[in-house]
XYZ file of C-alpha atoms in Angstrom:
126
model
C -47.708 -0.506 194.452
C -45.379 -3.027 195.874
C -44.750 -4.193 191.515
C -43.872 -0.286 190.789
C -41.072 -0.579 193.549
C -39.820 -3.486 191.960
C -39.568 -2.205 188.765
C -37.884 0.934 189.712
C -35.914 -1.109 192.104
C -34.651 -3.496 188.695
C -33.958 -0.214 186.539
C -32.333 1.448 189.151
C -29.480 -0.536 190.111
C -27.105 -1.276 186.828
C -24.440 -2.531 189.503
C -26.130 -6.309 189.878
C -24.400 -8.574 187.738
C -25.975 -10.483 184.848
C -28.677 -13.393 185.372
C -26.612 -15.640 183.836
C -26.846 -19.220 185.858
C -23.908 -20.803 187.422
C -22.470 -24.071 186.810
C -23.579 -26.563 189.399
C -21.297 -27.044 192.484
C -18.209 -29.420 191.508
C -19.324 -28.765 187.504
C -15.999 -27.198 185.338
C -17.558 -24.077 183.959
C -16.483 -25.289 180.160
C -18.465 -26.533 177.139
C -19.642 -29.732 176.093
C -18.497 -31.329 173.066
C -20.662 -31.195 169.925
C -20.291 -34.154 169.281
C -17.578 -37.328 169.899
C -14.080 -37.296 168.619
C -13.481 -38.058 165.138
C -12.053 -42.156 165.124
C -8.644 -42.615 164.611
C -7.365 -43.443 161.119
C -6.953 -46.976 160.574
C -3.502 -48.555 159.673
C -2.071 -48.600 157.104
C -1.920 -52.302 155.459
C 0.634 -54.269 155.999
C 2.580 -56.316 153.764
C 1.697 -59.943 153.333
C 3.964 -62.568 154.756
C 5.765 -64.725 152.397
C 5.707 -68.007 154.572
C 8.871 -69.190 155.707
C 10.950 -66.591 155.279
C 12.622 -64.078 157.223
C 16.377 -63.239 156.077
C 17.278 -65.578 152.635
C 20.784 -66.080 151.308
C 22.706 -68.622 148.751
C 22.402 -71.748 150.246
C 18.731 -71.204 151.337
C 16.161 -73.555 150.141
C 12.116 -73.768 150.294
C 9.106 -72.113 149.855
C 10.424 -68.771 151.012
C 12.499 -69.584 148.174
C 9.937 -70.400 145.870
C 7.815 -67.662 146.271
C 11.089 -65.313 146.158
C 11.808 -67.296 142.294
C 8.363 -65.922 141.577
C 8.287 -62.610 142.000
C 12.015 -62.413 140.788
C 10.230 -63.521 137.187
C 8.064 -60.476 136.973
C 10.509 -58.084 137.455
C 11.932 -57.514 133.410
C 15.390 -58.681 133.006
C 16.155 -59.874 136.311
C 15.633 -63.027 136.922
C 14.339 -63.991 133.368
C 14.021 -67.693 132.510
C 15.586 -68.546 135.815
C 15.043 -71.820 137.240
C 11.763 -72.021 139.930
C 13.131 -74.631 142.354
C 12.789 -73.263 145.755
C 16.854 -73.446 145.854
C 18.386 -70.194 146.420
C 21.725 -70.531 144.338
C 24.202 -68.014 142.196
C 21.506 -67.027 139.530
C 18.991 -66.244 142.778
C 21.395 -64.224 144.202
C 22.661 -62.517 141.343
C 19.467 -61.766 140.274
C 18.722 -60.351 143.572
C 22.057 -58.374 143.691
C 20.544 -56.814 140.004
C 17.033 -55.914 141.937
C 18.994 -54.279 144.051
C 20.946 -52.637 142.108
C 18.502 -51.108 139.439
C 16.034 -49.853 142.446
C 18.634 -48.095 144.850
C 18.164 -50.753 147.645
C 20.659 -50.214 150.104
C 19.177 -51.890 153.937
C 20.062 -55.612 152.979
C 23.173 -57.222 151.808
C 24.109 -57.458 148.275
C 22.604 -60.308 146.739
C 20.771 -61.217 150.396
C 16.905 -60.986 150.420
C 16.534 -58.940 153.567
C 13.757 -56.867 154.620
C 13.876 -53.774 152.806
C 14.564 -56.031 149.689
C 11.632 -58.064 150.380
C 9.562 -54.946 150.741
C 10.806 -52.882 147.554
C 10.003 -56.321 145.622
C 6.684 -56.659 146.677
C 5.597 -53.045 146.057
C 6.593 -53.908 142.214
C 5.126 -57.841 142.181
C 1.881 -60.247 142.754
């Protein structure tokens, strides 16, 4: 008899709430993640480093100078048949002053091999 009462006693009272268990004391009633954070993207590369250079001007010599020469040559009708002698003199920086010029560089100096020079030049070289 005592499993009859019970039963009326469950259909009876609509007023209980829900048997829905309760977060553990000190638990944040929230979700768990499905599963961990996505990584971060990675960086984007950076440019390489053209040893011994930073800022180059007329008057500058080495192998910041050099390696400036170079690209210079692969750019069409800029530096063409210029001398490669790791001196940066009037053709360097006039041919500089015409990369410049054709590519809307406008950060650096005219005719001085600056950063955003350096950068547009190596986008468009090896």
């Amino acid at each position: 008899m005592s499993g009859l009462i019970l039963a009326s006693w469950l259909l009876v009272d609509d007023d209980r709430p829900s048997a829905v268990p309760s977060p553990p004391s000190g638990q944040p009633d929230r979700p768990l993640p499905d599963s961990p954070a996505p990584p971060a993207p990675p960086a984007p590369p950076s440019l390489p480093e053209i040893p011994g250079t930073g800022v180059l001007r007329q008057g500058d010599s080495g192998h910041g100078v050099y390696e400036l020469q170079v690209r210079l040559q692969q750019v069409p009708n800029i530096y063409d048949g210029g001398a490669i002698d790791g001196r940066y003199g009037l053709e360097v920086r006039a041919a500089v002053a015409r990369f410049q010029e054709r590519y809307g560089i406008r950060g650096d100096e005219t005719g001085i091999y600056g950063d955003d020079t350096r950068h547009a030049l190596m986008l468009r070289t090896k």
